[in-house]
mmCIF file of C-alpha atoms and ligand atoms in Angstrom:
data_model
loop_
_atom_site.group_PDB
_atom_site.id
_atom_site.type_symbol
_atom_site.label_atom_id
_atom_site.label_comp_id
_atom_site.label_asym_id
_atom_site.label_seq_id
_atom_site.Cartn_x
_atom_site.Cartn_y
_atom_site.Cartn_z
ATOM 1 C CA MET A 718 -7.954 -4.634 -14.869
ATOM 2 C CA ALA A 719 -4.717 -3.033 -13.709
ATOM 3 C CA THR A 720 -3.093 -0.696 -16.215
ATOM 4 C CA ASP A 721 0.050 -2.005 -17.892
ATOM 5 C CA TYR A 722 2.293 0.873 -16.806
ATOM 6 C CA TYR A 723 5.354 -0.697 -18.387
ATOM 7 C CA GLY A 724 3.479 -1.049 -21.675
ATOM 8 C CA VAL A 725 2.418 2.619 -21.578
ATOM 9 C CA LEU A 726 6.093 3.553 -21.649
ATOM 10 C CA GLY A 727 6.871 0.882 -24.250
ATOM 11 C CA LEU A 728 8.847 -1.148 -21.725
ATOM 12 C CA ALA A 729 8.689 -4.640 -20.289
ATOM 13 C CA GLN A 730 8.575 -5.580 -16.628
ATOM 14 C CA GLY A 731 12.015 -5.509 -15.078
ATOM 15 C CA ALA A 732 13.055 -2.325 -16.914
ATOM 16 C CA THR A 733 15.802 -0.421 -15.090
ATOM 17 C CA ASP A 734 15.288 3.029 -13.591
ATOM 18 C CA GLN A 735 17.458 4.357 -16.416
ATOM 19 C CA ASP A 736 15.199 2.763 -19.057
ATOM 20 C CA ILE A 737 12.108 4.213 -17.414
ATOM 21 C CA LYS A 738 13.590 7.681 -17.215
ATOM 22 C CA ARG A 739 14.783 7.573 -20.802
ATOM 23 C CA ALA A 740 11.464 6.265 -22.162
ATOM 24 C CA TYR A 741 9.543 8.899 -20.233
ATOM 25 C CA ARG A 742 11.797 11.712 -21.353
ATOM 26 C CA ARG A 743 11.456 10.687 -24.995
ATOM 27 C CA LEU A 744 7.648 10.468 -24.833
ATOM 28 C CA ALA A 745 7.252 13.641 -22.766
ATOM 29 C CA ARG A 746 9.168 15.662 -25.371
ATOM 30 C CA ASP A 747 6.675 14.666 -28.062
ATOM 31 C CA LEU A 748 3.527 14.774 -26.004
ATOM 32 C CA HIS A 749 3.908 17.682 -23.598
ATOM 33 C CA PRO A 750 0.954 20.111 -24.037
ATOM 34 C CA ASP A 751 3.386 22.996 -24.479
ATOM 35 C CA VAL A 752 4.781 21.413 -27.642
ATOM 36 C CA ASN A 753 1.863 19.329 -28.847
ATOM 37 C CA PRO A 754 -1.573 21.030 -28.976
ATOM 38 C CA ASP A 755 -3.409 17.860 -30.003
ATOM 39 C CA PRO A 756 -5.925 17.005 -27.209
ATOM 40 C CA GLU A 757 -5.179 13.329 -27.698
ATOM 41 C CA ALA A 758 -1.535 14.012 -27.010
ATOM 42 C CA LYS A 759 -2.522 15.672 -23.747
ATOM 43 C CA ASP A 760 -4.402 12.579 -22.602
ATOM 44 C CA ARG A 761 -1.546 10.404 -23.657
ATOM 45 C CA PHE A 762 0.902 12.689 -21.829
ATOM 46 C CA GLN A 763 -1.066 12.299 -18.608
ATOM 47 C CA GLU A 764 -1.125 8.553 -19.071
ATOM 48 C CA VAL A 765 2.617 8.497 -19.647
ATOM 49 C CA SER A 766 3.264 10.752 -16.636
ATOM 50 C CA ARG A 767 1.161 8.516 -14.461
ATOM 51 C CA ALA A 768 3.072 5.463 -15.618
ATOM 52 C CA TYR A 769 6.309 7.279 -14.867
ATOM 53 C CA GLU A 770 5.114 8.147 -11.392
ATOM 54 C CA ALA A 771 3.950 4.577 -10.796
ATOM 55 C CA LEU A 772 7.295 3.097 -11.809
ATOM 56 C CA THR A 773 9.656 5.557 -10.127
ATOM 57 C CA ASP A 774 8.067 5.448 -6.665
ATOM 58 C CA PRO A 775 9.387 2.193 -5.126
ATOM 59 C CA GLU A 776 6.206 1.556 -3.136
ATOM 60 C CA LYS A 777 3.986 2.110 -6.176
ATOM 61 C CA ARG A 778 6.204 0.009 -8.397
ATOM 62 C CA ARG A 779 6.012 -2.839 -5.918
ATOM 63 C CA ILE A 780 2.215 -2.755 -6.261
ATOM 64 C CA VAL A 781 2.497 -2.660 -10.075
ATOM 65 C CA ASP A 782 4.847 -5.647 -10.048
ATOM 66 C CA LEU A 783 2.356 -7.563 -7.910
ATOM 67 C CA GLY A 784 -0.239 -7.017 -10.632
ATOM 68 C CA GLY A 785 -2.036 -4.191 -8.824
ATOM 69 C CA ASP A 786 -2.683 -0.556 -9.555
ATOM 70 C CA PRO A 787 -1.176 1.914 -7.075
ATOM 71 C CA PHE A 788 -3.664 4.594 -8.087
ATOM 72 C CA ASP A 789 -6.680 2.405 -7.778
ATOM 73 C CA SER A 790 -8.051 2.182 -4.267
ATOM 74 C CA GLY A 791 -11.594 2.065 -3.003
ATOM 75 C CA ALA A 792 -11.668 5.689 -1.919
ATOM 76 C CA GLY A 793 -9.378 7.154 -4.529
ATOM 77 C CA ALA A 794 -10.695 5.197 -7.486
ATOM 78 C CA GLY A 795 -10.903 7.215 -10.649
ATOM 79 C CA ALA A 796 -8.747 9.960 -9.233
ATOM 80 C CA GLY A 797 -7.093 11.958 -11.949
ATOM 81 C CA PHE A 798 -3.497 12.701 -12.620
ATOM 82 C CA GLY A 799 -1.698 15.012 -10.244
ATOM 83 C CA GLY A 800 -1.157 12.762 -7.253
ATOM 84 C CA ALA A 801 1.840 12.133 -5.100
ATOM 85 C CA GLY A 802 5.214 13.330 -6.128
ATOM 86 C CA PHE A 803 4.279 15.933 -8.698
ATOM 87 C CA GLY A 804 2.792 19.312 -8.089
ATOM 88 C CA GLY A 805 1.592 19.396 -11.672
ATOM 89 C CA LEU A 806 2.898 19.682 -15.188
ATOM 90 C CA GLY A 807 5.157 22.581 -14.260
ATOM 91 C CA ASP A 808 7.122 20.402 -11.863
ATOM 92 C CA ILE A 809 7.666 17.784 -14.532
ATOM 93 C CA MET A 810 8.842 20.440 -16.949
ATOM 94 C CA ASP A 811 11.202 21.743 -14.287
ATOM 95 C CA ALA A 812 12.528 18.274 -13.663
ATOM 96 C CA PHE A 813 13.339 17.573 -17.312
ATOM 97 C CA PHE A 814 13.770 20.854 -19.072
ATOM 98 C CA GLY A 815 15.763 22.708 -16.469
ATOM 99 C CA GLY A 816 12.980 25.012 -15.373
ATOM 100 C CA ALA A 817 12.532 26.442 -18.853
ATOM 101 C CA ALA A 818 8.794 26.419 -18.341
ATOM 102 C CA ALA A 819 9.019 28.827 -15.428
ATOM 103 C CA ARG A 820 9.364 32.450 -16.519
ATOM 104 C CA GLY A 821 8.638 35.649 -14.694
ATOM 105 C CA PRO A 822 7.608 35.835 -11.051
ATOM 106 C CA ARG A 823 6.618 32.534 -9.565
ATOM 107 C CA SER A 824 3.220 32.102 -8.017
ATOM 108 C CA ARG A 825 2.824 32.693 -4.299
ATOM 109 C CA THR A 826 0.379 29.843 -4.384
ATOM 110 C CA ARG A 827 1.932 26.400 -4.475
ATOM 111 C CA ALA A 828 0.518 22.896 -4.388
ATOM 112 C CA GLY A 829 0.390 21.247 -0.994
ATOM 113 C CA ARG A 830 2.175 18.095 0.082
ATOM 114 C CA ASP A 831 0.762 14.626 0.401
ATOM 115 C CA ALA A 832 0.114 13.383 3.896
ATOM 116 C CA LEU A 833 0.365 9.877 5.302
ATOM 117 C CA ILE A 834 -1.614 8.547 8.233
ATOM 118 C CA PRO A 835 -1.658 5.013 9.620
ATOM 119 C CA VAL A 836 -4.896 3.286 10.540
ATOM 120 C CA GLU A 837 -5.064 0.215 12.780
ATOM 121 C CA LEU A 838 -7.531 -2.398 11.589
ATOM 122 C CA GLU A 839 -8.707 -5.742 12.886
ATOM 123 C CA LEU A 840 -8.498 -8.777 10.628
ATOM 124 C CA ASP A 841 -12.248 -8.902 9.975
ATOM 125 C CA GLU A 842 -12.099 -5.231 8.941
ATOM 126 C CA THR A 843 -9.360 -5.804 6.366
ATOM 127 C CA VAL A 844 -11.085 -8.942 5.103
ATOM 128 C CA PHE A 845 -14.614 -7.582 4.810
ATOM 129 C CA GLY A 846 -13.908 -3.869 4.430
ATOM 130 C CA VAL A 847 -15.018 -1.132 6.789
ATOM 131 C CA THR A 848 -15.724 2.573 6.926
ATOM 132 C CA LYS A 849 -13.473 4.216 9.523
ATOM 133 C CA GLU A 850 -13.574 7.647 11.052
ATOM 134 C CA ILE A 851 -10.034 8.920 11.341
ATOM 135 C CA THR A 852 -8.633 12.118 12.752
ATOM 136 C CA VAL A 853 -6.156 13.937 10.565
ATOM 137 C CA ASP A 854 -4.035 16.914 11.413
ATOM 138 C CA THR A 855 -3.057 18.828 8.264
ATOM 139 C CA ALA A 856 -2.792 22.334 6.922
ATOM 140 C CA VAL A 857 -6.193 23.551 5.750
ATOM 141 C CA LEU A 858 -7.272 26.713 3.976
ATOM 142 C CA CYS A 859 -7.338 29.767 6.277
ATOM 143 C CA GLU A 860 -10.965 30.828 6.476
ATOM 144 C CA THR A 861 -10.204 34.367 7.603
ATOM 145 C CA CYS A 862 -8.406 35.280 4.357
ATOM 146 C CA ALA A 863 -9.584 32.411 2.112
ATOM 147 C CA GLY A 864 -5.941 31.633 1.380
ATOM 148 C CA ALA A 865 -4.943 35.111 0.248
ATOM 149 C CA GLY A 866 -2.780 35.722 3.326
ATOM 150 C CA THR A 867 -3.905 39.328 3.639
ATOM 151 C CA ALA A 868 -5.646 40.901 6.634
ATOM 152 C CA PRO A 869 -9.362 41.553 6.025
ATOM 153 C CA GLY A 870 -9.866 44.640 3.856
ATOM 154 C CA THR A 871 -6.239 44.741 2.662
ATOM 155 C CA HIS A 872 -4.592 43.525 -0.530
ATOM 156 C CA VAL A 873 -1.282 42.201 -1.757
ATOM 157 C CA ALA A 874 1.054 44.839 -3.126
ATOM 158 C CA THR A 875 3.695 44.831 -5.818
ATOM 159 C CA CYS A 876 7.149 44.195 -4.394
ATOM 160 C CA GLY A 877 9.167 47.427 -4.271
ATOM 161 C CA THR A 878 12.546 45.698 -4.494
ATOM 162 C CA CYS A 879 11.944 43.988 -7.849
ATOM 163 C CA SER A 880 8.959 46.029 -9.102
ATOM 164 C CA GLY A 881 6.979 42.847 -9.393
ATOM 165 C CA ARG A 882 9.413 41.027 -11.670
ATOM 166 C CA GLY A 883 10.309 38.473 -9.028
ATOM 167 C CA GLU A 884 14.010 38.654 -9.771
ATOM 168 C CA VAL A 885 16.771 41.116 -9.194
ATOM 169 C CA GLN A 886 19.767 41.648 -11.444
ATOM 170 C CA SER A 887 23.297 42.379 -10.446
ATOM 171 C CA VAL A 888 26.116 43.532 -12.677
ATOM 172 C CA GLN A 889 29.679 42.397 -12.135
ATOM 173 C CA ARG A 890 32.767 43.486 -13.954
ATOM 174 C CA GLY A 891 35.240 40.842 -14.946
ATOM 175 C CA PHE A 892 37.930 40.098 -17.533
ATOM 176 C CA LEU A 893 35.312 39.602 -20.167
ATOM 177 C CA GLY A 894 33.430 42.786 -19.405
ATOM 178 C CA GLN A 895 30.105 43.120 -17.677
ATOM 179 C CA VAL A 896 28.294 40.024 -16.530
ATOM 180 C CA VAL A 897 24.618 40.462 -15.716
ATOM 181 C CA SER A 898 23.157 37.801 -13.505
ATOM 182 C CA SER A 899 19.687 37.534 -12.070
ATOM 183 C CA ARG A 900 18.449 35.762 -8.995
ATOM 184 C CA PRO A 901 15.115 35.483 -7.209
ATOM 185 C CA CYS A 902 14.179 38.651 -5.345
ATOM 186 C CA PRO A 903 15.048 38.218 -1.659
ATOM 187 C CA THR A 904 12.244 40.507 -0.477
ATOM 188 C CA CYS A 905 9.367 38.620 -2.086
ATOM 189 C CA SER A 906 11.047 35.219 -2.600
ATOM 190 C CA GLY A 907 10.564 35.611 -6.317
ATOM 191 C CA THR A 908 6.814 36.096 -6.254
ATOM 192 C CA GLY A 909 6.816 39.772 -7.173
ATOM 193 C CA GLN A 910 4.286 40.413 -4.447
ATOM 194 C CA VAL A 911 4.385 41.364 -0.785
ATOM 195 C CA ILE A 912 1.680 41.340 1.856
ATOM 196 C CA PRO A 913 1.716 44.699 3.668
ATOM 197 C CA GLU A 914 -0.714 43.516 6.344
ATOM 198 C CA PRO A 915 -0.664 39.757 6.875
ATOM 199 C CA CYS A 916 -3.796 37.934 7.940
ATOM 200 C CA PRO A 917 -3.760 37.715 11.761
ATOM 201 C CA LYS A 918 -4.979 34.117 11.712
ATOM 202 C CA CYS A 919 -2.393 32.523 9.363
ATOM 203 C CA ALA A 920 0.354 35.182 9.431
ATOM 204 C CA GLY A 921 0.152 35.443 5.638
ATOM 205 C CA ASP A 922 0.622 31.759 4.850
ATOM 206 C CA GLY A 923 -2.951 31.331 3.629
ATOM 207 C CA ARG A 924 -3.348 28.104 5.584
ATOM 208 C CA VAL A 925 -3.594 26.969 9.179
ATOM 209 C CA ARG A 926 -3.159 23.618 10.878
ATOM 210 C CA ALA A 927 -6.370 21.964 11.869
ATOM 211 C CA ARG A 928 -7.597 18.686 13.225
ATOM 212 C CA ARG A 929 -10.557 17.189 11.458
ATOM 213 C CA SER A 930 -12.336 13.916 11.230
ATOM 214 C CA ILE A 931 -12.867 12.210 7.893
ATOM 215 C CA SER A 932 -14.398 8.913 7.010
ATOM 216 C CA VAL A 933 -12.361 6.440 5.007
ATOM 217 C CA LYS A 934 -13.897 3.601 3.056
ATOM 218 C CA VAL A 935 -11.529 0.653 3.378
ATOM 219 C CA PRO A 936 -12.189 -1.864 0.585
ATOM 220 C CA ALA A 937 -12.531 -5.547 1.420
ATOM 221 C CA GLY A 938 -9.290 -7.472 0.996
ATOM 222 C CA VAL A 939 -6.712 -4.793 1.847
ATOM 223 C CA GLU A 940 -3.473 -6.011 3.347
ATOM 224 C CA ASP A 941 -1.082 -4.728 5.936
ATOM 225 C CA GLY A 942 1.072 -1.954 4.479
ATOM 226 C CA MET A 943 -1.289 -0.998 1.653
ATOM 227 C CA ARG A 944 -2.214 2.637 1.205
ATOM 228 C CA ILE A 945 -5.586 4.113 0.344
ATOM 229 C CA ARG A 946 -5.425 7.396 -1.488
ATOM 230 C CA LEU A 947 -7.865 10.195 -0.679
ATOM 231 C CA THR A 948 -7.426 12.737 -3.435
ATOM 232 C CA GLY A 949 -7.106 16.342 -2.278
ATOM 233 C CA GLN A 950 -7.292 15.480 1.438
ATOM 234 C CA GLY A 951 -3.618 16.151 2.156
ATOM 235 C CA GLU A 952 -1.880 19.392 3.101
ATOM 236 C CA VAL A 953 -3.120 22.660 1.628
ATOM 237 C CA GLY A 954 -0.207 24.443 -0.040
ATOM 238 C CA PRO A 955 1.398 27.813 0.774
ATOM 239 C CA GLY A 956 -0.784 30.722 -0.280
ATOM 240 C CA GLY A 957 -3.826 28.445 -0.090
ATOM 241 C CA GLY A 958 -2.540 26.244 -2.919
ATOM 242 C CA PRO A 959 -4.370 23.049 -3.922
ATOM 243 C CA ALA A 960 -4.164 20.300 -1.338
ATOM 244 C CA GLY A 961 -2.007 17.215 -1.806
ATOM 245 C CA ASP A 962 -3.420 13.756 -1.358
ATOM 246 C CA LEU A 963 -3.890 11.874 1.860
ATOM 247 C CA TYR A 964 -2.605 8.320 2.037
ATOM 248 C CA VAL A 965 -4.114 6.099 4.680
ATOM 249 C CA GLU A 966 -1.754 3.228 5.445
ATOM 250 C CA VAL A 967 -3.320 -0.011 6.614
ATOM 251 C CA HIS A 968 -1.869 -1.617 9.728
ATOM 252 C CA GLU A 969 -3.486 -4.974 10.412
ATOM 253 C CA ARG A 970 -3.508 -6.076 14.056
ATOM 254 C CA PRO A 971 -2.436 -9.677 14.645
ATOM 255 C CA HIS A 972 -5.407 -11.970 15.253
ATOM 256 C CA ASP A 973 -5.581 -14.440 18.157
ATOM 257 C CA VAL A 974 -6.625 -17.394 15.999
ATOM 258 C CA PHE A 975 -5.917 -16.642 12.348
ATOM 259 C CA THR A 976 -2.708 -15.669 10.638
ATOM 260 C CA ARG A 977 -2.867 -14.221 7.173
ATOM 261 C CA ASP A 978 -0.800 -15.050 4.127
ATOM 262 C CA GLY A 979 -2.057 -12.900 1.257
ATOM 263 C CA VAL A 980 -5.629 -13.975 0.607
ATOM 264 C CA ASP A 981 -5.299 -17.199 2.621
ATOM 265 C CA LEU A 982 -5.877 -17.556 6.338
ATOM 266 C CA HIS A 983 -4.289 -20.208 8.532
ATOM 267 C CA CYS A 984 -5.309 -21.591 11.890
ATOM 268 C CA ARG A 985 -4.434 -24.554 14.073
ATOM 269 C CA VAL A 986 -6.725 -27.030 15.795
ATOM 270 C CA THR A 987 -5.671 -29.672 18.289
ATOM 271 C CA LEU A 988 -7.391 -33.053 18.321
ATOM 272 C CA PRO A 989 -7.278 -35.864 20.881
ATOM 273 C CA MET A 990 -5.580 -38.966 19.486
ATOM 274 C CA THR A 991 -8.858 -40.900 19.691
ATOM 275 C CA SER A 992 -10.798 -38.330 17.611
ATOM 276 C CA ALA A 993 -8.054 -38.311 15.001
ATOM 277 C CA ALA A 994 -8.203 -42.120 14.794
ATOM 278 C CA LEU A 995 -12.002 -42.456 14.861
ATOM 279 C CA GLY A 996 -12.992 -39.289 13.018
ATOM 280 C CA THR A 997 -15.258 -36.556 14.343
ATOM 281 C CA THR A 998 -16.943 -33.279 13.492
ATOM 282 C CA LEU A 999 -15.573 -30.027 14.891
ATOM 283 C CA ASN A 1000 -17.310 -26.693 15.209
ATOM 284 C CA LEU A 1001 -14.851 -24.094 13.983
ATOM 285 C CA LYS A 1002 -15.389 -20.362 14.442
ATOM 286 C CA THR A 1003 -14.383 -18.755 11.150
ATOM 287 C CA LEU A 1004 -14.634 -15.070 10.216
ATOM 288 C CA ASP A 1005 -17.888 -15.996 8.464
ATOM 289 C CA GLY A 1006 -19.367 -17.674 11.529
ATOM 290 C CA GLU A 1007 -19.356 -21.202 12.868
ATOM 291 C CA GLU A 1008 -18.610 -23.973 10.365
ATOM 292 C CA GLU A 1009 -18.663 -27.740 10.733
ATOM 293 C CA LEU A 1010 -15.344 -29.302 9.978
ATOM 294 C CA ASP A 1011 -15.297 -33.011 9.136
ATOM 295 C CA ILE A 1012 -12.319 -34.875 10.543
ATOM 296 C CA ARG A 1013 -11.970 -38.141 8.646
ATOM 297 C CA PRO A 1014 -11.012 -41.305 10.577
ATOM 298 C CA GLY A 1015 -7.243 -41.733 10.537
ATOM 299 C CA THR A 1016 -6.392 -38.048 10.271
ATOM 300 C CA GLN A 1017 -2.693 -37.473 10.854
ATOM 301 C CA SER A 1018 -1.017 -34.782 12.866
ATOM 302 C CA GLY A 1019 0.231 -32.081 10.484
ATOM 303 C CA SER A 1020 -2.493 -32.617 7.915
ATOM 304 C CA VAL A 1021 -4.119 -29.511 6.513
ATOM 305 C CA LEU A 1022 -7.832 -29.170 5.843
ATOM 306 C CA THR A 1023 -9.030 -26.531 3.431
ATOM 307 C CA LEU A 1024 -12.195 -24.511 3.868
ATOM 308 C CA ARG A 1025 -12.580 -23.013 0.427
ATOM 309 C CA ALA A 1026 -13.459 -19.324 0.037
ATOM 310 C CA HIS A 1027 -13.198 -18.622 3.766
ATOM 311 C CA GLY A 1028 -10.109 -16.426 3.381
ATOM 312 C CA ALA A 1029 -9.751 -12.791 2.339
ATOM 313 C CA PRO A 1030 -11.261 -11.481 -0.915
ATOM 314 C CA ARG A 1031 -8.943 -10.821 -3.834
ATOM 315 C CA LEU A 1032 -8.621 -7.052 -3.989
ATOM 316 C CA ARG A 1033 -8.532 -6.649 -7.760
ATOM 317 C CA ALA A 1034 -10.241 -9.832 -8.838
ATOM 318 C CA THR A 1035 -13.174 -11.938 -7.827
ATOM 319 C CA GLY A 1036 -13.310 -14.753 -5.329
ATOM 320 C CA ARG A 1037 -11.746 -15.326 -1.959
ATOM 321 C CA GLY A 1038 -8.759 -17.191 -0.621
ATOM 322 C CA ASN A 1039 -9.059 -20.267 1.555
ATOM 323 C CA LEU A 1040 -8.917 -21.013 5.247
ATOM 324 C CA LEU A 1041 -6.281 -23.658 5.891
ATOM 325 C CA VAL A 1042 -6.762 -25.603 9.097
ATOM 326 C CA HIS A 1043 -3.608 -27.256 10.411
ATOM 327 C CA VAL A 1044 -4.380 -30.305 12.514
ATOM 328 C CA GLU A 1045 -2.271 -31.223 15.501
ATOM 329 C CA VAL A 1046 -2.957 -34.592 17.135
ATOM 330 C CA GLN A 1047 -2.294 -34.673 20.848
ATOM 331 C CA THR A 1048 -0.792 -37.739 22.453
ATOM 332 C CA PRO A 1049 -2.525 -38.370 25.784
ATOM 333 C CA THR A 1050 -0.504 -37.782 28.938
ATOM 334 C CA ARG A 1051 -1.196 -38.738 32.600
ATOM 335 C CA LEU A 1052 -3.038 -41.988 31.813
ATOM 336 C CA ASP A 1053 -4.834 -43.614 34.747
ATOM 337 C CA GLY A 1054 -4.561 -47.342 35.343
ATOM 338 C CA GLU A 1055 -7.585 -48.350 33.308
ATOM 339 C CA GLN A 1056 -6.705 -46.103 30.365
ATOM 340 C CA GLU A 1057 -3.187 -47.441 30.261
ATOM 341 C CA LYS A 1058 -4.493 -51.023 30.333
ATOM 342 C CA LEU A 1059 -6.846 -50.291 27.433
ATOM 343 C CA LEU A 1060 -4.094 -48.710 25.392
ATOM 344 C CA ARG A 1061 -1.780 -51.665 26.054
ATOM 345 C CA GLU A 1062 -4.516 -54.036 24.904
ATOM 346 C CA LEU A 1063 -5.024 -51.935 21.782
ATOM 347 C CA ALA A 1064 -1.291 -51.936 21.118
ATOM 348 C CA ALA A 1065 -1.164 -55.721 21.499
ATOM 349 C CA LEU A 1066 -4.168 -56.158 19.189
ATOM 350 C CA ARG A 1067 -2.469 -54.057 16.534
ATOM 351 C CA GLY A 1068 0.888 -55.736 16.999
ATOM 352 C CA GLU A 1069 2.355 -52.432 18.044
ATOM 353 C CA ASP A 1070 3.480 -53.459 21.526
ATOM 354 C CA ARG A 1071 7.038 -54.158 20.364
ATOM 355 C CA PRO A 1072 7.654 -51.722 17.495
ATOM 356 C CA ASP A 1073 10.292 -52.946 15.066
ATOM 357 C CA ALA A 1074 13.076 -50.379 15.110
ATOM 358 C CA ASN A 1075 14.081 -51.147 11.523
ATOM 359 C CA ARG A 1076 10.547 -50.943 10.211
ATOM 360 C CA GLU A 1077 10.070 -47.643 12.014
ATOM 361 C CA ALA A 1078 13.294 -46.336 10.571
ATOM 362 C CA GLN A 1079 12.201 -47.351 7.100
ATOM 363 C CA GLY A 1080 8.795 -45.803 7.636
ATOM 364 C CA GLY A 1081 10.556 -42.629 8.644
ATOM 365 C CA LEU A 1082 12.611 -42.700 5.492
ATOM 366 C CA PHE A 1083 9.541 -43.232 3.311
ATOM 367 C CA SER A 1084 7.672 -40.408 4.930
ATOM 368 C CA ARG A 1085 10.682 -38.157 4.413
ATOM 369 C CA VAL A 1086 10.765 -39.091 0.731
ATOM 370 C CA ARG A 1087 7.047 -38.438 0.511
ATOM 371 C CA ASP A 1088 7.517 -35.049 2.172
ATOM 372 C CA VAL A 1089 10.181 -34.131 -0.343
ATOM 373 C CA PHE A 1090 7.849 -35.008 -3.222
ATOM 374 C CA ASN A 1091 5.068 -33.016 -1.635
ATOM 375 C CA GLY A 1092 7.432 -30.083 -1.386
ATOM 376 C CA ARG A 1093 7.359 -29.892 2.419
HETATM 377 ZN ZN1 ZN B 1074 -5.352 33.878 6.752
HETATM 378 ZN ZN1 ZN B 1075 10.460 41.265 -5.055
#
């Protein structure tokens, strides 16, 4: 069951960005752990923050509006709050309360960014699911200094410019007397700390870029453009801060035979005129293997046969879509003498040797009317 993210914020689907922002702001003021010590309020705050994140990120909201859950993917299922977009509660406080939550020197350690990597998949892989090895190139924790940024055997030191306060004050004289203003310390970027001897491997950043291979479990039924979240597999932050998430974006390669429309697959078969008239059995290679397809006598060009449950699985429900087989009847060309004679005899037998233009026209009209009623 997908979470009702609109409901969590007390809104209905179709709410404007303004509504969402307002509803979130109102709830966050009551529920934020800094103002409400109740543990239940904390859980509720995380729920509300998640809903806010889901509805303010256009890609996530699209998934919500389609009845899905942007945080629920095979690999990232059950992942907690703290995903894309927010570095944590502090960031949310900064966004809504003008940074009032941040006091004193800021941490040298900051949360890392999310990373996005595309993965090319074949149709049978998106339909049935697959485990893929992918190579990612992200910032990882520096092993030499374990993220501290200091050379082995050395330590961070208190910044001499700001004495560790992280900000410097300046005094200006004006009409109204002295104005004292403070700004982040330029020497330590507001952290209150300096690294006298940076780690030779990461130059003090606490992280290095590295290429690594990870295995991604792609759930059955994913579609082109969907993203699988791998919690904590993104970029490690400055100062060895906690890693962001890694999003693996599914790119489905076009298939030679099948085209996909959501959970349904479509393909086309061509039939000789005689088989369409007399009926036959075709062997059709589906993604599930070879299937016998019964062509009833008198099958028309353009008719569609349905192989139930031979499409893609529904990602957040049970069952599978269908395989729709579009039949195209081929009119024979390059008839030899005997074939032409036979066809002429057949035409004469059926009274079709001199088609009545008016009747044909009427037939055409009727079939158009029928098409309209069938919504074609
Ligand atoms: Zn290092
Ligand atoms: Zn400083």
